[in-house]
Amino acid sequence: MKNQPELLDSQTIQNLAFETLAVRSGTWRSEQREHSEAMYLTSSFTYDSAAQAAAVFAGDEPGNVYTRYTNPGVRMFEERMMALEGAEEGCATASGMAAVLGVAMAHLKTGDHVVCSRSIFGTTVTLFTKTLAQFGVETSFVSLTDLDEWKAVIKPETKMLFLETPSNPLGEVADIEALAEIAHDSDALLVVDNCFLTPALQQPLAWGADIVIHSATKFLDGQGRCMGGVAVGSKELIEPVQLWLRAAGACLSPFNAWVLHKGLETLKLRMDMHCRNTQQLAWWLAEHPKVVDVHYSGLPHHPGADLARKQQQGYGGVLAFEVDGGREAAWKVIDSVQIISRTANLGDTRTTITHPATTTHCRLSDEDMQKSGLVEGLIRLAVGLESTEDLKVDLERGLSQL
Ligand SMILES: *Cc1c(COP(=O)(O)O)cnc(C)c1O
């Protein structure tokens, strides 16, 4: 599909480190010889002759037809993501949800059954329980960490296991390797939403997952600027997603692809700093007299700490902490911050603070809320790149009033 050859051949790419791939992979240079990758803001592409158009349309000659199908800038983003996740094929989408939907539409049909971790992004729950249920796809929800519960609900119709690790907001950690084995024993696919750690800190395909999906809106962009998503995996599993996408139209805009492609260049740097800052705040909060508990897999007492050390290269940029005094106390801390943003987004340079029980997780039933450990005194912090000393002062404004 490319007009110009890639600068690095696939042989060279295999031997490069993550940091090098993040800035050098997925790069095509046009005849203008630009150093920074160009942005291809065009809906269609031209041909020298009717015969060439026919050949490109027929797939006999490489080339682009229409941006809903392929676009050089979108492909560069896909290729860079493939290199970073260690995947054979990739498909960029308009948003993270479009990636989840695309994978589901390409690999599920009426009568199929999905097993999904309970502590998962709220809209993903809605997608499975409303949108896909409408088409006769049934979903069971289980504890992310209880392997026996996953095994117990699997039946002959089960075609997909879907999870997100670490979970939001408590940072529970799933055993990807064990769940891949459970999935494959039943001829089902394991799909992992790797949004919270990114390939800089976790590569689920290497642990046996079949497909990795991302909301590129979060850490991949990393600066809270634009929406995007991507699914990566083997050619065999991703090509049906591309076919669905071309018909469904949930394609990534070339402008957003360019922003995301640039975002990947600093991904490792940013993730390391998100981890360092989150770890510092986790320790500080754990010792704070007004804080009852801190949930972060980088703390040794966290139930997922050992597994996190095994399958992750860092603990991520999200933590949750609990204050005594329920909703009133939690809201006091949230309302007292002056630097930190009161918003539910995450994966941004700017630290954000949220009350999960009344925002991101407000649609859960009381029973599910309790099962998920989402108490009213819980506060989620998605830690950005500011000085942690300034962030401590900001949090102390409310904590000192409790
Ligand atoms: C935000 C998010 C999504 C959805 O992505 P959008 O880009 O908002 O569509 C999916 N999974 C996780 C874990 C997310 O945080």
Short mmCIF file of C-alpha atoms and ligand atoms in Angstrom, two decimals:
data_model
loop_
_atom_site.label_atom_id
_atom_site.label_comp_id
_atom_site.label_asym_id
_atom_site.label_seq_id
_atom_site.Cartn_x
_atom_site.Cartn_y
_atom_site.Cartn_z
CA MET A 1 0.00 0.00 0.00
CA LYS A 2 2.96 2.33 0.20
CA ASN A 3 4.20 4.82 -2.38
CA GLN A 4 7.69 4.98 -0.93
CA PRO A 5 9.66 2.17 0.66
CA GLU A 6 10.04 2.18 4.40
CA LEU A 7 13.33 3.60 5.61
CA LEU A 8 14.02 0.52 7.73
CA ASP A 9 13.48 -2.99 6.39
CA SER A 10 11.78 -5.60 8.54
CA GLN A 11 15.07 -7.40 9.16
CA THR A 12 16.72 -4.30 10.65
CA ILE A 13 13.64 -3.52 12.76
CA GLN A 14 13.75 -6.87 14.51
CA ASN A 15 17.06 -6.04 16.16
CA LEU A 16 16.25 -2.55 17.41
CA ALA A 17 15.48 -1.51 20.99
CA PHE A 18 12.11 -0.05 22.01
CA GLU A 19 13.48 3.51 22.27
CA THR A 20 14.87 3.32 18.73
CA LEU A 21 11.69 1.80 17.30
CA ALA A 22 9.61 4.55 18.92
CA VAL A 23 11.36 7.23 16.86
CA ARG A 24 12.55 5.30 13.78
CA SER A 25 9.91 2.69 12.89
CA GLY A 26 6.82 3.44 10.78
CA THR A 27 8.56 6.16 8.78
CA TRP A 28 8.15 6.70 5.04
CA ARG A 29 9.86 9.60 3.35
CA SER A 30 8.27 11.23 0.30
CA GLU A 31 10.14 12.59 -2.74
CA GLN A 32 10.34 15.90 -0.83
CA ARG A 33 12.88 14.26 1.51
CA GLU A 34 11.23 15.69 4.64
CA HIS A 35 12.90 14.71 7.94
CA SER A 36 9.79 14.88 10.14
CA GLU A 37 6.99 12.70 8.76
CA ALA A 38 4.48 14.49 6.53
CA MET A 39 0.76 14.78 7.23
CA TYR A 40 -1.46 13.43 4.45
CA LEU A 41 -4.67 15.45 4.70
CA THR A 42 -6.38 14.08 1.61
CA SER A 43 -9.52 12.00 1.21
CA SER A 44 -8.55 10.39 -2.12
CA PHE A 45 -5.49 9.67 -4.28
CA THR A 46 -4.77 10.20 -8.01
CA TYR A 47 -3.54 7.97 -10.87
CA ASP A 48 -1.49 8.50 -14.02
CA SER A 49 -3.97 6.59 -16.17
CA ALA A 50 -7.27 4.74 -16.11
CA ALA A 51 -5.28 1.52 -16.36
CA GLN A 52 -3.27 2.39 -13.25
CA ALA A 53 -6.44 3.28 -11.35
CA ALA A 54 -7.89 -0.08 -12.33
CA ALA A 55 -4.74 -1.89 -11.19
CA VAL A 56 -4.68 -0.14 -7.81
CA PHE A 57 -8.42 -0.70 -7.27
CA ALA A 58 -7.95 -4.38 -8.13
CA GLY A 59 -5.07 -4.64 -5.68
CA ASP A 60 -2.66 -5.64 -8.47
CA GLU A 61 -0.52 -2.54 -7.91
CA PRO A 62 0.27 -1.05 -4.48
CA GLY A 63 -1.23 2.38 -3.81
CA ASN A 64 -3.91 4.23 -1.91
CA VAL A 65 -7.51 4.59 -3.02
CA TYR A 66 -9.40 6.47 -0.36
CA THR A 67 -8.55 7.50 3.21
CA ARG A 68 -11.39 5.44 4.71
CA TYR A 69 -9.37 2.44 3.40
CA THR A 70 -5.75 3.51 3.76
CA ASN A 71 -3.75 6.69 4.25
CA PRO A 72 0.06 6.90 4.42
CA GLY A 73 0.08 8.79 7.74
CA VAL A 74 -2.40 6.39 9.35
CA ARG A 75 -0.30 3.47 8.10
CA MET A 76 2.85 5.00 9.62
CA PHE A 77 1.10 5.14 13.01
CA GLU A 78 -0.06 1.52 12.60
CA GLU A 79 3.44 0.36 11.66
CA ARG A 80 5.01 2.12 14.63
CA MET A 81 2.44 0.53 16.98
CA MET A 82 3.08 -2.88 15.42
CA ALA A 83 6.82 -2.44 16.02
CA LEU A 84 6.30 -1.38 19.65
CA GLU A 85 3.82 -4.17 20.53
CA GLY A 86 5.76 -6.80 18.56
CA ALA A 87 2.78 -7.45 16.26
CA GLU A 88 2.53 -8.58 12.66
CA GLU A 89 -0.43 -6.36 11.69
CA GLY A 90 -2.30 -3.33 13.02
CA CYS A 91 -5.51 -1.44 12.41
CA ALA A 92 -5.95 2.17 13.57
CA THR A 93 -9.43 3.36 14.50
CA ALA A 94 -11.29 6.59 15.29
CA SER A 95 -11.23 5.93 19.04
CA GLY A 96 -10.47 3.22 21.57
CA MET A 97 -14.12 2.13 21.54
CA ALA A 98 -14.02 1.77 17.74
CA ALA A 99 -11.07 -0.62 18.22
CA VAL A 100 -13.02 -2.71 20.75
CA LEU A 101 -16.10 -2.72 18.50
CA GLY A 102 -14.03 -3.59 15.41
CA VAL A 103 -12.40 -6.57 17.10
CA ALA A 104 -15.79 -7.76 18.36
CA MET A 105 -17.52 -7.34 14.98
CA ALA A 106 -14.70 -9.11 13.15
CA HIS A 107 -14.51 -12.09 15.50
CA LEU A 108 -17.95 -12.62 17.07
CA LYS A 109 -21.31 -13.63 15.68
CA THR A 110 -24.83 -14.30 16.97
CA GLY A 111 -24.83 -17.05 19.58
CA ASP A 112 -21.23 -16.45 20.69
CA HIS A 113 -20.26 -15.88 24.31
CA VAL A 114 -17.65 -13.50 25.75
CA VAL A 115 -16.02 -13.59 29.19
CA CYS A 116 -14.96 -10.16 30.36
CA SER A 117 -13.29 -8.90 33.53
CA ARG A 118 -15.68 -7.01 35.78
CA SER A 119 -13.33 -4.11 36.46
CA ILE A 120 -13.25 -2.79 32.92
CA PHE A 121 -13.73 0.57 31.20
CA GLY A 122 -17.39 1.61 31.66
CA THR A 123 -18.21 2.09 27.96
CA THR A 124 -16.74 -1.35 27.17
CA VAL A 125 -19.30 -2.81 29.60
CA THR A 126 -22.06 -0.90 27.78
CA LEU A 127 -20.75 -2.09 24.41
CA PHE A 128 -20.93 -5.73 25.46
CA THR A 129 -24.17 -5.59 27.48
CA LYS A 130 -26.16 -3.31 25.15
CA THR A 131 -24.74 -3.02 21.62
CA LEU A 132 -23.45 -6.56 21.17
CA ALA A 133 -26.27 -8.11 23.22
CA GLN A 134 -28.65 -6.66 20.58
CA PHE A 135 -27.00 -8.96 18.05
CA GLY A 136 -27.22 -12.05 20.27
CA VAL A 137 -23.72 -12.00 21.74
CA GLU A 138 -23.80 -12.88 25.43
CA THR A 139 -21.23 -11.64 27.97
CA SER A 140 -20.35 -12.96 31.45
CA PHE A 141 -18.40 -10.78 33.85
CA VAL A 142 -15.83 -12.26 36.25
CA SER A 143 -13.17 -11.15 38.70
CA LEU A 144 -9.99 -10.08 36.88
CA THR A 145 -7.76 -12.02 39.26
CA ASP A 146 -9.76 -15.20 40.03
CA LEU A 147 -8.71 -17.75 37.38
CA ASP A 148 -11.23 -20.32 38.65
CA GLU A 149 -14.07 -17.89 38.00
CA TRP A 150 -12.92 -17.45 34.36
CA LYS A 151 -12.74 -21.23 33.89
CA ALA A 152 -16.14 -21.79 35.52
CA VAL A 153 -18.12 -19.62 33.08
CA ILE A 154 -16.44 -20.81 29.86
CA LYS A 155 -18.77 -22.87 27.65
CA PRO A 156 -18.63 -24.26 24.11
CA GLU A 157 -19.95 -20.95 22.72
CA THR A 158 -17.17 -18.91 24.38
CA LYS A 159 -15.13 -17.26 21.61
CA MET A 160 -13.39 -14.40 23.40
CA LEU A 161 -11.84 -13.52 26.77
CA PHE A 162 -11.51 -9.78 27.24
CA LEU A 163 -9.61 -7.95 29.97
CA GLU A 164 -7.85 -4.80 30.99
CA THR A 165 -4.78 -4.97 33.27
CA PRO A 166 -3.99 -3.29 35.59
CA SER A 167 -7.60 -2.50 36.41
CA ASN A 168 -9.09 0.94 36.84
CA PRO A 169 -8.92 2.34 39.49
CA LEU A 170 -7.64 -0.29 41.96
CA GLY A 171 -4.70 -1.56 39.90
CA GLU A 172 -5.54 -5.27 40.18
CA VAL A 173 -3.24 -7.32 37.94
CA ALA A 174 -4.38 -10.17 35.64
CA ASP A 175 -2.13 -13.14 34.90
CA ILE A 176 -2.02 -12.74 31.11
CA GLU A 177 -0.01 -15.92 30.52
CA ALA A 178 -2.42 -18.09 32.55
CA LEU A 179 -5.49 -16.52 30.92
CA ALA A 180 -4.03 -17.02 27.43
CA GLU A 181 -3.69 -20.71 28.23
CA ILE A 182 -7.27 -20.89 29.53
CA ALA A 183 -8.52 -19.12 26.37
CA HIS A 184 -6.56 -21.33 23.99
CA ASP A 185 -7.64 -24.53 25.76
CA SER A 186 -11.19 -23.52 24.75
CA ASP A 187 -10.32 -22.24 21.24
CA ALA A 188 -11.15 -18.72 22.33
CA LEU A 189 -9.18 -15.51 21.71
CA LEU A 190 -7.58 -13.51 24.51
CA VAL A 191 -8.01 -9.77 23.88
CA VAL A 192 -6.16 -7.35 26.18
CA ASP A 193 -6.88 -3.64 26.49
CA ASN A 194 -3.32 -2.34 27.11
CA CYS A 195 -4.33 1.29 27.53
CA PHE A 196 -3.08 1.75 31.10
CA LEU A 197 0.50 0.56 30.59
CA THR A 198 1.17 0.95 26.84
CA PRO A 199 3.80 -1.23 25.11
CA ALA A 200 6.48 0.78 26.94
CA LEU A 201 5.55 -1.09 30.15
CA GLN A 202 3.72 -4.23 29.04
CA GLN A 203 3.57 -6.29 25.84
CA PRO A 204 0.62 -8.70 26.20
CA LEU A 205 1.31 -10.49 22.88
CA ALA A 206 4.60 -11.76 24.34
CA TRP A 207 2.60 -13.36 27.21
CA GLY A 208 0.26 -15.15 24.79
CA ALA A 209 -2.54 -12.64 24.17
CA ASP A 210 -3.97 -12.78 20.62
CA ILE A 211 -5.06 -9.18 20.11
CA VAL A 212 -4.08 -5.98 21.93
CA ILE A 213 -6.30 -2.95 21.72
CA HIS A 214 -5.60 0.64 22.77
CA SER A 215 -7.36 3.85 23.40
CA ALA A 216 -4.66 6.01 21.79
CA THR A 217 -6.53 8.95 23.32
CA LYS A 218 -4.71 8.30 26.58
CA PHE A 219 -0.94 7.71 27.04
CA LEU A 220 -0.12 7.08 23.35
CA ASP A 221 -0.96 10.70 22.55
CA GLY A 222 -0.05 11.56 26.12
CA GLN A 223 -1.07 15.18 26.01
CA GLY A 224 -4.87 15.00 26.04
CA ARG A 225 -5.23 16.34 22.49
CA CYS A 226 -7.06 13.90 20.25
CA MET A 227 -9.07 10.70 20.00
CA GLY A 228 -7.79 7.50 18.44
CA GLY A 229 -7.49 3.76 18.84
CA VAL A 230 -5.65 0.78 17.44
CA ALA A 231 -5.84 -3.03 17.45
CA VAL A 232 -2.72 -5.14 16.81
CA GLY A 233 -2.07 -8.87 16.46
CA SER A 234 -1.39 -11.47 13.78
CA LYS A 235 -2.28 -10.77 10.13
CA GLU A 236 -4.90 -13.50 10.31
CA LEU A 237 -6.70 -11.82 13.22
CA ILE A 238 -6.30 -8.16 12.24
CA GLU A 239 -7.16 -8.32 8.52
CA PRO A 240 -10.84 -9.06 9.30
CA VAL A 241 -10.84 -5.98 11.57
CA GLN A 242 -9.46 -3.86 8.66
CA LEU A 243 -12.19 -5.23 6.36
CA TRP A 244 -14.88 -4.37 8.89
CA LEU A 245 -13.40 -0.91 9.44
CA ARG A 246 -13.31 -0.07 5.73
CA ALA A 247 -17.02 -0.84 5.48
CA ALA A 248 -18.02 0.66 8.83
CA GLY A 249 -16.07 3.89 8.43
CA ALA A 250 -14.64 4.17 11.94
CA CYS A 251 -11.25 5.18 10.51
CA LEU A 252 -8.64 7.30 12.25
CA SER A 253 -8.31 10.84 10.90
CA PRO A 254 -4.92 11.49 9.21
CA PHE A 255 -4.45 14.56 11.39
CA ASN A 256 -4.94 12.54 14.58
CA ALA A 257 -2.68 9.80 13.20
CA TRP A 258 0.09 12.36 12.75
CA VAL A 259 -0.34 13.65 16.33
CA LEU A 260 -0.36 10.10 17.75
CA HIS A 261 2.64 9.04 15.63
CA LYS A 262 4.59 11.97 17.10
CA GLY A 263 3.32 11.12 20.60
CA LEU A 264 4.89 7.67 20.36
CA GLU A 265 8.36 9.20 20.00
CA THR A 266 8.34 10.29 23.64
CA LEU A 267 6.24 7.40 24.97
CA LYS A 268 8.99 5.63 26.92
CA LEU A 269 10.30 8.85 28.45
CA ARG A 270 6.83 9.91 29.51
CA MET A 271 5.83 6.50 30.87
CA ASP A 272 8.99 6.29 32.96
CA MET A 273 8.23 9.72 34.41
CA HIS A 274 4.53 8.86 35.00
CA CYS A 275 5.71 5.76 36.90
CA ARG A 276 8.32 7.64 38.93
CA ASN A 277 5.86 10.38 39.95
CA THR A 278 3.07 7.91 40.76
CA GLN A 279 5.43 5.79 42.88
CA GLN A 280 6.55 8.88 44.83
CA LEU A 281 2.95 9.95 45.51
CA ALA A 282 1.97 6.35 46.41
CA TRP A 283 4.65 6.21 49.11
CA TRP A 284 3.74 9.67 50.39
CA LEU A 285 0.01 8.85 50.54
CA ALA A 286 0.68 5.44 52.16
CA GLU A 287 2.39 7.24 55.06
CA HIS A 288 -0.18 10.05 55.28
CA PRO A 289 -2.18 9.99 58.56
CA LYS A 290 -5.45 10.92 56.79
CA VAL A 291 -5.18 8.16 54.16
CA VAL A 292 -6.64 4.74 54.98
CA ASP A 293 -5.29 2.75 52.02
CA VAL A 294 -3.41 3.20 48.73
CA HIS A 295 -3.97 0.94 45.72
CA TYR A 296 -0.91 0.82 43.45
CA SER A 297 0.82 -2.36 42.29
CA GLY A 298 4.17 -0.61 42.85
CA LEU A 299 3.59 -0.85 46.63
CA PRO A 300 4.80 -4.13 48.15
CA HIS A 301 1.51 -4.79 50.04
CA HIS A 302 -0.59 -4.64 46.85
CA PRO A 303 -2.05 -8.10 46.01
CA GLY A 304 -0.85 -7.77 42.39
CA ALA A 305 2.71 -6.67 43.23
CA ASP A 306 4.49 -9.96 42.39
CA LEU A 307 2.62 -10.51 39.14
CA ALA A 308 3.19 -6.87 38.15
CA ARG A 309 6.93 -7.30 38.70
CA LYS A 310 6.89 -10.37 36.45
CA GLN A 311 4.86 -9.14 33.48
CA GLN A 312 5.28 -5.35 33.57
CA GLN A 313 8.29 -3.06 33.14
CA GLY A 314 6.69 -0.46 35.42
CA TYR A 315 3.57 0.05 37.51
CA GLY A 316 1.90 2.80 35.49
CA GLY A 317 0.56 6.27 36.08
CA VAL A 318 -2.71 5.62 37.90
CA LEU A 319 -3.28 5.07 41.64
CA ALA A 320 -6.29 5.13 43.94
CA PHE A 321 -6.36 6.09 47.60
CA GLU A 322 -9.01 5.95 50.25
CA VAL A 323 -9.82 8.55 52.87
CA ASP A 324 -11.89 8.08 56.01
CA GLY A 325 -15.29 9.79 55.90
CA GLY A 326 -16.80 8.47 52.67
CA ARG A 327 -18.06 10.67 49.86
CA GLU A 328 -17.96 13.91 51.85
CA ALA A 329 -14.27 13.52 52.70
CA ALA A 330 -13.33 12.40 49.19
CA TRP A 331 -15.16 15.34 47.61
CA LYS A 332 -13.42 17.74 50.05
CA VAL A 333 -10.01 16.58 48.80
CA ILE A 334 -11.15 16.80 45.16
CA ASP A 335 -12.72 20.24 45.61
CA SER A 336 -9.61 21.64 47.33
CA VAL A 337 -7.06 21.06 44.56
CA GLN A 338 -5.87 24.10 42.63
CA ILE A 339 -3.30 22.59 40.25
CA ILE A 340 -4.68 19.10 39.58
CA SER A 341 -7.54 18.95 37.04
CA ARG A 342 -10.97 17.70 38.10
CA THR A 343 -11.63 15.54 35.03
CA ALA A 344 -12.00 11.85 34.28
CA ASN A 345 -9.40 11.67 31.51
CA LEU A 346 -6.04 10.01 32.10
CA GLY A 347 -2.73 9.52 30.34
CA ASP A 348 -2.15 13.26 30.10
CA THR A 349 0.86 15.41 31.01
CA ARG A 350 -1.49 17.00 33.55
CA THR A 351 -2.50 15.16 36.72
CA THR A 352 -6.23 14.49 37.01
CA ILE A 353 -8.38 13.63 40.05
CA THR A 354 -11.70 11.75 40.03
CA HIS A 355 -14.26 10.25 42.40
CA PRO A 356 -14.90 6.87 40.71
CA ALA A 357 -18.08 6.01 42.66
CA THR A 358 -19.95 9.07 41.33
CA THR A 359 -18.29 9.53 37.90
CA THR A 360 -16.42 6.86 35.90
CA HIS A 361 -18.11 3.98 37.71
CA CYS A 362 -21.47 5.58 38.61
CA ARG A 363 -23.46 3.20 36.38
CA LEU A 364 -22.42 0.11 38.34
CA SER A 365 -25.09 -1.44 40.55
CA ASP A 366 -24.49 -1.21 44.32
CA GLU A 367 -23.64 -4.91 44.29
CA ASP A 368 -21.07 -4.59 41.49
CA MET A 369 -19.67 -1.46 43.13
CA GLN A 370 -19.13 -3.44 46.33
CA LYS A 371 -17.70 -6.45 44.46
CA SER A 372 -15.28 -4.14 42.70
CA GLY A 373 -14.17 -2.52 45.97
CA LEU A 374 -15.25 0.94 44.87
CA VAL A 375 -15.98 2.54 48.24
CA GLU A 376 -17.25 6.12 48.55
CA GLY A 377 -14.01 7.31 50.16
CA LEU A 378 -11.96 6.26 47.12
CA ILE A 379 -10.18 8.86 44.98
CA ARG A 380 -8.40 8.14 41.68
CA LEU A 381 -5.29 10.04 40.70
CA ALA A 382 -3.93 9.78 37.15
CA VAL A 383 -0.51 11.26 37.72
CA GLY A 384 0.98 13.61 35.13
CA LEU A 385 4.42 15.09 34.61
CA GLU A 386 4.33 18.01 37.09
CA SER A 387 6.68 18.18 40.09
CA THR A 388 5.45 15.75 42.74
CA GLU A 389 6.35 18.31 45.42
CA ASP A 390 3.75 20.69 43.93
CA LEU A 391 1.22 17.85 43.66
CA LYS A 392 1.71 16.93 47.35
CA VAL A 393 1.04 20.54 48.37
CA ASP A 394 -2.09 20.50 46.19
CA LEU A 395 -3.44 17.27 47.74
CA GLU A 396 -2.53 18.43 51.25
CA ARG A 397 -4.91 21.41 50.89
CA GLY A 398 -7.86 19.01 51.23
CA LEU A 399 -6.26 16.24 53.27
CA SER A 400 -5.30 18.65 56.05
CA GLN A 401 -8.98 19.64 56.45
CA LEU A 402 -10.13 16.07 57.18
C1 LIG B 1 -10.60 5.55 27.45
C2 LIG B 1 -10.55 4.09 27.44
C3 LIG B 1 -11.17 3.34 26.43
C4 LIG B 1 -11.99 3.98 25.34
O1 LIG B 1 -11.22 4.76 24.51
P1 LIG B 1 -11.78 6.05 23.71
O2 LIG B 1 -10.59 6.52 22.97
O3 LIG B 1 -12.30 7.00 24.74
O4 LIG B 1 -12.86 5.55 22.83
C5 LIG B 1 -11.03 1.97 26.45
N1 LIG B 1 -10.33 1.35 27.42
C6 LIG B 1 -9.72 2.04 28.41
C7 LIG B 1 -8.97 1.31 29.45
C8 LIG B 1 -9.81 3.42 28.46
O5 LIG B 1 -9.24 4.10 29.46
#
